[in-house]
Coordinates of C-alpha atoms and ligand atoms in Angstrom, one line a residue:
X266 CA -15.6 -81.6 -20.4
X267 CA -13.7 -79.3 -17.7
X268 CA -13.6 -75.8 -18.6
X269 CA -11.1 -72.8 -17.9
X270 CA -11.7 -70.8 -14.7
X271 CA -14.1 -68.3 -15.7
X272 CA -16.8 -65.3 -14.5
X273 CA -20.1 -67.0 -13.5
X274 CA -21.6 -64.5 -16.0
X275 CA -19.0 -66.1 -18.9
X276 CA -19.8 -69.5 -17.1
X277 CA -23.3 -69.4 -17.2
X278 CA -23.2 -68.9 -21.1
X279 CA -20.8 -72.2 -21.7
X280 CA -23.7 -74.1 -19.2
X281 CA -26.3 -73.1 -22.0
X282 CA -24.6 -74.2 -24.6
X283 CA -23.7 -77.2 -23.2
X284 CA -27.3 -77.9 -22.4
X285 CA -28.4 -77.3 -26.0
X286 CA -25.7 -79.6 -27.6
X287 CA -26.9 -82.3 -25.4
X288 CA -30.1 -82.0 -26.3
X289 CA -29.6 -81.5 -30.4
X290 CA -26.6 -83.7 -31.0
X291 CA -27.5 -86.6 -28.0
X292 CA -23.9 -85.5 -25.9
X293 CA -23.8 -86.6 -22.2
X294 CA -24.4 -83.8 -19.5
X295 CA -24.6 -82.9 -15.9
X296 CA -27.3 -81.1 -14.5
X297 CA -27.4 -79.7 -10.9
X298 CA -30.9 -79.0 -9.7
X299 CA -32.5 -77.2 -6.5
X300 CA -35.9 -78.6 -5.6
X301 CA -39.6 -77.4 -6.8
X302 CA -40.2 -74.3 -4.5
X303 CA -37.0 -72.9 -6.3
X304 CA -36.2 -70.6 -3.2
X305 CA -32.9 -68.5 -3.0
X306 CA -31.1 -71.4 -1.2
X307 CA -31.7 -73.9 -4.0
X308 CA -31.2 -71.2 -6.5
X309 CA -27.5 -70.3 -5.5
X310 CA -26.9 -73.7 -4.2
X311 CA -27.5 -75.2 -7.7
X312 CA -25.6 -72.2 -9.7
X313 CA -22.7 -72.5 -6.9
X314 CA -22.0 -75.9 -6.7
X315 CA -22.0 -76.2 -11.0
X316 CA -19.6 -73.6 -10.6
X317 CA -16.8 -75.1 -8.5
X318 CA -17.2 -78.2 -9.8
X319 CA -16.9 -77.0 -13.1
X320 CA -13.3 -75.6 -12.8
X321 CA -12.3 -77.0 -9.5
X322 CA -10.9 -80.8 -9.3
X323 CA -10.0 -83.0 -6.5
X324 CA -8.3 -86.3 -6.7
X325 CA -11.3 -88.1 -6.7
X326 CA -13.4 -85.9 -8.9
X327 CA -12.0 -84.2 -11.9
X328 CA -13.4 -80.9 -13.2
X329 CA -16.6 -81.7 -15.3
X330 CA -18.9 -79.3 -17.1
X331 CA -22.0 -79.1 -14.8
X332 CA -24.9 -76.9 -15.8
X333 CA -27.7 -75.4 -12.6
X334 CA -30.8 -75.8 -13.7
X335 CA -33.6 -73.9 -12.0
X336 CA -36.3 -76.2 -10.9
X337 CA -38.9 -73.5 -12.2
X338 CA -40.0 -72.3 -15.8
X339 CA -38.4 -69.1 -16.7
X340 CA -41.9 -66.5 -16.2
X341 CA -41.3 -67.4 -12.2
X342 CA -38.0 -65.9 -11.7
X343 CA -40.2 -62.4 -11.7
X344 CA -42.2 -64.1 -8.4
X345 CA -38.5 -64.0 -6.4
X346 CA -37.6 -60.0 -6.1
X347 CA -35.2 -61.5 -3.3
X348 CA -33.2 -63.3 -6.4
X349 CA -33.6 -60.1 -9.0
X350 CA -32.0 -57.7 -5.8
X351 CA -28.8 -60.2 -5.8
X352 CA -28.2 -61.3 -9.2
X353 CA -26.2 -57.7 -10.1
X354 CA -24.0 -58.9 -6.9
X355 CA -23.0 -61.6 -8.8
X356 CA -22.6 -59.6 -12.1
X357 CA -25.3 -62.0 -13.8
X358 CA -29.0 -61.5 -15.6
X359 CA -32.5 -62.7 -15.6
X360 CA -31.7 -64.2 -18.9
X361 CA -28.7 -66.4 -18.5
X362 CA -30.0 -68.3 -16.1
X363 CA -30.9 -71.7 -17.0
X364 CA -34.6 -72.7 -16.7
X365 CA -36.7 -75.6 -17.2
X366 CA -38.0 -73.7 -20.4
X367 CA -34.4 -75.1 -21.5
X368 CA -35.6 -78.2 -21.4
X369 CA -37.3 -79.6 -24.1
X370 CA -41.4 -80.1 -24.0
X371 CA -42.8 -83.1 -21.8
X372 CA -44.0 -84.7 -24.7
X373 CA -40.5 -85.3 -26.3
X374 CA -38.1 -84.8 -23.3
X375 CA -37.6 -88.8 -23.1
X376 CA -36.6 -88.8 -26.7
X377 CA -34.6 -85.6 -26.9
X378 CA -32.5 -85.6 -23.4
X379 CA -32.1 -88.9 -23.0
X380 CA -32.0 -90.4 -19.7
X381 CA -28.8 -92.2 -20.5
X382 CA -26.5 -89.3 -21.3
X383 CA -27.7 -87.6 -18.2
X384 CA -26.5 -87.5 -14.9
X385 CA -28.3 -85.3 -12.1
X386 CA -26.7 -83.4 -8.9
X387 CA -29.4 -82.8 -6.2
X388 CA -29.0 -79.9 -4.0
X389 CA -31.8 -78.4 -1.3
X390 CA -33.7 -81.8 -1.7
X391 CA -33.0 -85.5 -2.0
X392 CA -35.5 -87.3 -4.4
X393 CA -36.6 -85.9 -7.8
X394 CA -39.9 -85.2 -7.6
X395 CA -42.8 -84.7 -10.1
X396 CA -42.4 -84.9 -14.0
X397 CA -38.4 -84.5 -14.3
X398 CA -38.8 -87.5 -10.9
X399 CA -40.7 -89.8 -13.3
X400 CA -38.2 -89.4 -16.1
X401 CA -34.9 -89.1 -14.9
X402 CA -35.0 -90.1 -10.9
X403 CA -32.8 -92.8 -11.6
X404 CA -30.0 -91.1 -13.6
X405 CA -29.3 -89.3 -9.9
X406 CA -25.2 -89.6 -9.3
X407 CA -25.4 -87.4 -6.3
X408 CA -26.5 -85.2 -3.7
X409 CA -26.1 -81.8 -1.1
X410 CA -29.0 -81.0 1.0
X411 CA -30.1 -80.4 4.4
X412 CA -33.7 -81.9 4.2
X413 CA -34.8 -85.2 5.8
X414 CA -32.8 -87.9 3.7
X415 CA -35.5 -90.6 2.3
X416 CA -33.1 -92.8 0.9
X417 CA -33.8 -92.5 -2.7
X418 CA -30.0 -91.5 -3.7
X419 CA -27.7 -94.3 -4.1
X420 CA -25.0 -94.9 -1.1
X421 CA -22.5 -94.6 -3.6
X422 CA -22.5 -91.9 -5.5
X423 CA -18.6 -92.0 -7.2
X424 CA -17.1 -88.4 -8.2
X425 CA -20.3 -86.9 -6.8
X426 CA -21.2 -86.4 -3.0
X427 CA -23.4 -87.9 -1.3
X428 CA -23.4 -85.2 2.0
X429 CA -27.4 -84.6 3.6
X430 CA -26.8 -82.9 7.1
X431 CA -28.9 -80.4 8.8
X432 CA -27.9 -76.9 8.9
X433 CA -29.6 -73.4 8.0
X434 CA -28.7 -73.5 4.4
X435 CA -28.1 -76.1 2.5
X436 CA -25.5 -73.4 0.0
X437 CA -23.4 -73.3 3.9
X438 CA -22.8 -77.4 2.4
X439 CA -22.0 -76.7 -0.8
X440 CA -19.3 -73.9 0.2
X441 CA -18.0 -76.4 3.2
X442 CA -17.9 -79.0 0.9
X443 CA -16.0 -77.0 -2.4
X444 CA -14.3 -74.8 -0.1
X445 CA -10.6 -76.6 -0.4
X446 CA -10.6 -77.3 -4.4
X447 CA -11.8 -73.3 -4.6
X448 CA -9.2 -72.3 -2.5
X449 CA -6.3 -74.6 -4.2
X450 CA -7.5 -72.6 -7.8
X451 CA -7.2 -69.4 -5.7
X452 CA -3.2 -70.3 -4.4
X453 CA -2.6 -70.8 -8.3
X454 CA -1.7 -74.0 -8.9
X455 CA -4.1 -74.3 -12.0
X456 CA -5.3 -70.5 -12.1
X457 CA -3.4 -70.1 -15.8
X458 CA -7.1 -70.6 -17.3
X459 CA -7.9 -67.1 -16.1
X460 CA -4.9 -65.6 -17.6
X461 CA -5.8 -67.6 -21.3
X462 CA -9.4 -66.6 -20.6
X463 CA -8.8 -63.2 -20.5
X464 CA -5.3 -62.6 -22.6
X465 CA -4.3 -60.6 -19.9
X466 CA -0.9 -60.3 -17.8
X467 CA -0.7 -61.9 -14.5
X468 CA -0.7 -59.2 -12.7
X469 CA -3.9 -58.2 -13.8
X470 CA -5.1 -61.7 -13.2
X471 CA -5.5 -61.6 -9.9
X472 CA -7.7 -58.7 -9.8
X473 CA -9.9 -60.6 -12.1
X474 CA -10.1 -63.9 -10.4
X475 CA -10.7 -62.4 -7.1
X476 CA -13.9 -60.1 -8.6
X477 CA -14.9 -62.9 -9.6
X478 CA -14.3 -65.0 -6.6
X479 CA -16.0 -62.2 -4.5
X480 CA -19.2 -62.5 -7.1
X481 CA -19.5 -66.3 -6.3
X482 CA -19.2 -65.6 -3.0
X483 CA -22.1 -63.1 -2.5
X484 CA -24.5 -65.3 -4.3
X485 CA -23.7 -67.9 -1.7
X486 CA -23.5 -65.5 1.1
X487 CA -27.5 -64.5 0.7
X488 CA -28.5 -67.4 0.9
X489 CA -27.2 -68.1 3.9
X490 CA -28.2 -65.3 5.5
X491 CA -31.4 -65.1 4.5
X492 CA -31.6 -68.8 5.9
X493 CA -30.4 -67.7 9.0
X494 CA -31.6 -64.7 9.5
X495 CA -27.8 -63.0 9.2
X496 CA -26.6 -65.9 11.8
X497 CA -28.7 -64.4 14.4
X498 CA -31.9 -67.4 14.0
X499 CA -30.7 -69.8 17.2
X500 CA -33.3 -72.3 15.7
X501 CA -31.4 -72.6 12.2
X502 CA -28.3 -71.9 12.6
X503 CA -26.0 -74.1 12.9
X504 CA -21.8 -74.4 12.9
X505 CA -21.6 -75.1 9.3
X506 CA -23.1 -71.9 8.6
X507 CA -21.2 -70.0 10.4
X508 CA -18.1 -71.2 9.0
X509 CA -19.7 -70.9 5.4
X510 CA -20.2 -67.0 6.3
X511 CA -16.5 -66.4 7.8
X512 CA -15.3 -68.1 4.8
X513 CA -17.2 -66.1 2.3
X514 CA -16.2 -63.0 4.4
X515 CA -12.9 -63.5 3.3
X516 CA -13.4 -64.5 0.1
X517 CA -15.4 -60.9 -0.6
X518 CA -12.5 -58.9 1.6
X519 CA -9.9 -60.3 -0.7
X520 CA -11.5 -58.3 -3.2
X521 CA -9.8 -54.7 -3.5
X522 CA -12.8 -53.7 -5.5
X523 CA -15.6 -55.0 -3.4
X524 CA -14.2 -56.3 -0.1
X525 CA -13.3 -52.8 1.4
X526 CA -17.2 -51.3 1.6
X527 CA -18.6 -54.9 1.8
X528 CA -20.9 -55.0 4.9
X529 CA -22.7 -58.0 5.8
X530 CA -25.6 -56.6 7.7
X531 CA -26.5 -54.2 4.9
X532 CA -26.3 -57.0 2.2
X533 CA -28.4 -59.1 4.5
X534 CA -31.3 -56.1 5.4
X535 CA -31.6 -55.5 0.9
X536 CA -32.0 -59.1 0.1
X537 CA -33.9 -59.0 2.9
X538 CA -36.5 -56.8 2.7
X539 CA -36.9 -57.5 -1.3
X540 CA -37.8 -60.8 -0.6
X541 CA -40.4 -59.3 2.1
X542 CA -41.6 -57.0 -0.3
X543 CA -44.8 -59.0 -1.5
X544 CA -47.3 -56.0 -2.5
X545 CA -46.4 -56.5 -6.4
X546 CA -47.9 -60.0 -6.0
X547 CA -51.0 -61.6 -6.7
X548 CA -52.5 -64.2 -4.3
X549 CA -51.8 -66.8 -6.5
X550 CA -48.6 -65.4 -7.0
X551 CA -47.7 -65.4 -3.2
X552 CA -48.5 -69.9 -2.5
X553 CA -47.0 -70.2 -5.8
X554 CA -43.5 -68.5 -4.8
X555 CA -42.6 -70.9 -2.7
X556 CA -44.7 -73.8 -3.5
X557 CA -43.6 -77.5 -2.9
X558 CA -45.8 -80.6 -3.6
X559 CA -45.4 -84.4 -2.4
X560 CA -47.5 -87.8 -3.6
X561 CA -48.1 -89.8 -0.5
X562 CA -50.2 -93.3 -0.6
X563 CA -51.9 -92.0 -3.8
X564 CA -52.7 -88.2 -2.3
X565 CA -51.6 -84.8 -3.1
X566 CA -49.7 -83.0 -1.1
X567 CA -49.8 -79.1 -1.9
X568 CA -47.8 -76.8 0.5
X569 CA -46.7 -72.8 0.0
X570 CA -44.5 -70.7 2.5
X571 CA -44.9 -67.4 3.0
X572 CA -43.0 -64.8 4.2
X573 CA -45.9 -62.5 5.8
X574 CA -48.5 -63.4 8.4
X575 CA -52.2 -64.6 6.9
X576 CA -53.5 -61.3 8.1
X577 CA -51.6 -60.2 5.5
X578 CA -52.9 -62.6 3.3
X579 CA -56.8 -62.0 4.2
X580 CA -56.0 -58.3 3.1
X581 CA -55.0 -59.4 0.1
X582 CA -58.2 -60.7 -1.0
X583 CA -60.1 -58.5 0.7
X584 CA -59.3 -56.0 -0.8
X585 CA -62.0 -54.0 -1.0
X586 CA -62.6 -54.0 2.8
X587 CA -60.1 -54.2 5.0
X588 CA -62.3 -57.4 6.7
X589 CA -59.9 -60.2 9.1
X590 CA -62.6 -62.6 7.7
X591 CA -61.7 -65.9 6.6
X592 CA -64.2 -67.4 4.0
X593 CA -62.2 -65.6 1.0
X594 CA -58.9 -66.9 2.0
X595 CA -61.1 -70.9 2.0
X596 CA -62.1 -70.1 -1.2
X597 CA -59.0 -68.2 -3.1
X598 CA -56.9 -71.5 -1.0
X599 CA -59.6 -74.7 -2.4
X600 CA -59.6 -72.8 -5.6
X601 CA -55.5 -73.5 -5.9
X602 CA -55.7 -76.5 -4.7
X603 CA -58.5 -78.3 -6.9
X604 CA -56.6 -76.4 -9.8
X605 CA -53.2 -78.7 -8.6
X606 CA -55.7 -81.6 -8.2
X607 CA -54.9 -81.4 -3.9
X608 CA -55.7 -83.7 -1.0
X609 CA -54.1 -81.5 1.4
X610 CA -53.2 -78.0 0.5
X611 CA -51.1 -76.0 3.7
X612 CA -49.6 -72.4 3.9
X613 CA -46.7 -71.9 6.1
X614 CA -46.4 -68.3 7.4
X615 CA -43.3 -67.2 9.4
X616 CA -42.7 -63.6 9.9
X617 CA -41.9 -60.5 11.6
X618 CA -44.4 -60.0 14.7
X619 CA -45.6 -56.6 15.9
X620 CA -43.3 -57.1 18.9
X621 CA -40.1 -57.9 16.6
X622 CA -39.7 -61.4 17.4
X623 CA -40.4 -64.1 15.0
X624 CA -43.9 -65.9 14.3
X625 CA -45.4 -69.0 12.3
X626 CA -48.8 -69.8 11.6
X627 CA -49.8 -72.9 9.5
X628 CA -53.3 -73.1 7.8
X629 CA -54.5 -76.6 6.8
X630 CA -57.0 -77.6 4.1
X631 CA -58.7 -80.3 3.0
X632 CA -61.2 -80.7 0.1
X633 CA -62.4 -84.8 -0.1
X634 CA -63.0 -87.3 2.5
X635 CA -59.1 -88.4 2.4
X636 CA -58.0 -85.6 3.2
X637 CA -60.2 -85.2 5.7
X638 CA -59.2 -87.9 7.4
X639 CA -55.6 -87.3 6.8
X640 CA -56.1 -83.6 8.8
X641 CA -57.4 -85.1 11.8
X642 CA -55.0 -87.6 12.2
X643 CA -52.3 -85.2 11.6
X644 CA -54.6 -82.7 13.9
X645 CA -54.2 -85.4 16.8
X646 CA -50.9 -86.7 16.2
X647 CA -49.1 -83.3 16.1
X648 CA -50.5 -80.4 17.2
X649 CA -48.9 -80.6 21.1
X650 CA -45.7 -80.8 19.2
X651 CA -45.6 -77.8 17.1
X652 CA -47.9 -75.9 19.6
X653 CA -50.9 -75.2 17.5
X654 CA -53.5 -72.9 18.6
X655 CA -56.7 -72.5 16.9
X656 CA -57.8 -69.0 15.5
X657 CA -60.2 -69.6 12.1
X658 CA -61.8 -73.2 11.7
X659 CA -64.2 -74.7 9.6
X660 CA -65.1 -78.4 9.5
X661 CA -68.3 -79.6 7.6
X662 CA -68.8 -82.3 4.1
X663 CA -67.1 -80.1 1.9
X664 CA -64.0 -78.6 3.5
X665 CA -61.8 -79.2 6.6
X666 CA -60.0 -76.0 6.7
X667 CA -57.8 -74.8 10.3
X668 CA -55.6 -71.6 11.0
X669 CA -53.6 -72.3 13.8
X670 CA -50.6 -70.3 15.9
X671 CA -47.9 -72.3 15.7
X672 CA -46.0 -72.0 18.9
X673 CA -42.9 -74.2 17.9
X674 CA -40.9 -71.9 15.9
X675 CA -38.3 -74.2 15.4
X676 CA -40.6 -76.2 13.2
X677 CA -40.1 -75.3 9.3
X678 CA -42.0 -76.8 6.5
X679 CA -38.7 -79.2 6.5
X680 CA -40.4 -80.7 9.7
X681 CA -44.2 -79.7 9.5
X682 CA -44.2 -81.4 5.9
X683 CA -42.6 -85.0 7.0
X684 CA -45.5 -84.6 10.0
X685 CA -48.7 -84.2 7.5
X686 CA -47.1 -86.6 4.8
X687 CA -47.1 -89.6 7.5
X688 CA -50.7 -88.7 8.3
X689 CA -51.5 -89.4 4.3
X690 CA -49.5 -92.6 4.4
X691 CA -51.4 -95.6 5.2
Ligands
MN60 MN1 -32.8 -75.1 1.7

């Protein structure tokens, strides 16, 4: 089912309902999913791409109803103040976005979405992981992302794309990639939805369609800024960003409403800082934000990246003191991990430093003999590579547990994560 060029807001409703029909009268859908950690970029990737390809068509893929699911229950949105601070930008609410709480429970999702009518979209990761993974991993039809590919999504993937490339944000691919179909709606060769839509003259149409345009286009926008850290990160950025950002430039400029007090750095430094902002957050809170988890040879893989240094996260526990000690951040970190049932549990800090340039640290843990074996190896095998220097370390029967500097900056978890999943592979 195509549907008529629309807002996201009025968009975002039809995706609902189309997700309920499917699951209480057995019709066929499309669902576009960001991976587990649920950050901003899989966020507006997923709601971006559904979008366009919702009321966009090229000749090889018609316009088809596909609804962006967010890879999180719907309680978690409150842990990303970075997506609250954009969502009036786009003109949308906390509510109408589509959670796994849409979904029905575990215990009946096989009978009540059935695999078969299903097709799945990746974006921001290329194999489904977890429960949804063990259900519906081979209903997967296509796939955007900028992550390592590990070959799980067919070659051919049909009407769908099959494009995994690196660059800073994997929405800059989804915009690249959409960009022409958007643009032919814009010249008007199929824009007379807009005008049924709305029952308005034509002339009022094109104020419309471009508010709207310009909302889409600010939800994309963030996240490749905040990727990128507003195209000014030499270690992320790459050309398909920047081309992403000049596009969606114009897009918001060719907005009389918007477009003529639009400016980029001051969009960038608000979404910025809200997402920096994590003093309304609990520990817990904080590694579950941006939490992403990986099965390797029978072992869990547990990882969390945060946005402020582990000093930070020491005075967090510590509350009471404003101690640099480490043994409550072991504790608060083997408590979350035995609760996820964790080999290998790692926080990923990158931040602001004092001086104003950028830092990372990554802090290690393991809690059973496999993982401690797991943390050496990766100990030996990669810590000249990503320039680890030791701070906090504590090795002994129960707990193998390292903060290190991490002098490679150009080392994400997209890279750090591939590094301690091969040392947990056989
Ligand atoms: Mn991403």
């Amino acid at each position: 089912m195509a549907v008529p060029r629309n807002s996201l807001r009025a968009f975002l409703g039809q995706a609902k309902v189309n997700l309920q029909r499917a699951i209480s009268k057995n019709e066929k859908v499309t669902l576009v999913i960001g991976n587990e950690s649920a950050d901003l970029d899989s966020i507006t990737s997923s709601i971006v791409y559904a979008y366009l390809r919702s009321i966009t068509s090229s000749a090889q893929s018609p316009a088809t109803l596909h609804v962006p699911l967010l890879n999180i229950p719907k309680a978690d949105i409150n842990l990303r103040p970075e997506l609250l601070a954009l969502l009036p930008h786009a003109n949308i609410e906390q509510d109408q976005l589509i959670t796994l709480d849409d979904l029905p429970d575990l215990d009946d999702m096989k009978q009540l979405l059935l695999p078969e009518s299903t097709r799945w979209v990746l974006v921001d990761h290329n194999a489904l992981q977890g429960k949804l993974g063990a259900i519906y991993a081979d209903r997967v039809v296509g796939v955007v992302d900028h992550h390592t590919d590990e070959g799980k999504v067919p070659k051919d993937t049909g009407s769908e794309p099959r494009l995994i490339t690196t660059s800073g944000s994997c929405t800059s691919l989804v915009i690249n990639h959409c960009r022409e179909a958007w643009d032919r709606l814009s010249c008007g060769t199929s824009s007379t939805g807009a005008a049924q839509a709305q029952g308005d003259t034509l002339m009022e149409d094109e104020a419309v369609t471009s508010l709207w345009d310009a909302q889409v286009a600010q939800l994309a926008l963030a996240s490749v800024v905040i990727d990128t850290l507003n195209l000014q990160d030499e270690h992320k950025t790459t050309e398909h960003d920047e081309r992403a950002v000049t596009y969606l430039e114009a897009k918001i400029n060719q907005c009389a409403k918007i477009g003529g007090r639009f400016d980029r750095t001051t969009f960038f430094n608000k979404i910025n800082d809200a997402k920096k902002d994590l003093s309304p957050l609990t520990f817990e809170e904080i590694l579950r934000k941006d939490y992403k988890q990986w099965t390797e040879n029978g072992l869990n893989l547990g990882t969390s990246a945060v946005v402020q240094p582990i000093s930070f996260l020491k005075s967090k526990i510590n509350k009471d003191s404003d101690s640099n000690d480490y043994k409550a951040l072991l504790e608060a970190s083997k408590k979350f991990a035995k609760e996820r049932e964790l080999c290998v549990f790692s926080i990923m800090t990158a931040y602001e430093a004092e001086n104003g340039g950028f830092a990372r640290e990554l802090a290690v843990l393991a809690v059973d003999d496999r993982g401690f074996a797991a943390c050496k190896k990766f100990s030996d095998s990669s810590s000249e590579k990503l320039q680890l220097d030791g701070s906090d370390a504590e090795e002994n029967g129960e707990h193998w547990f390292h903060v290190w500097k991490q002098g490679n900056l150009s080392c994400s978890r997209k890279q750090v994560a591939p590094l301690l999943r091969e040392a947990m592979s056989a």
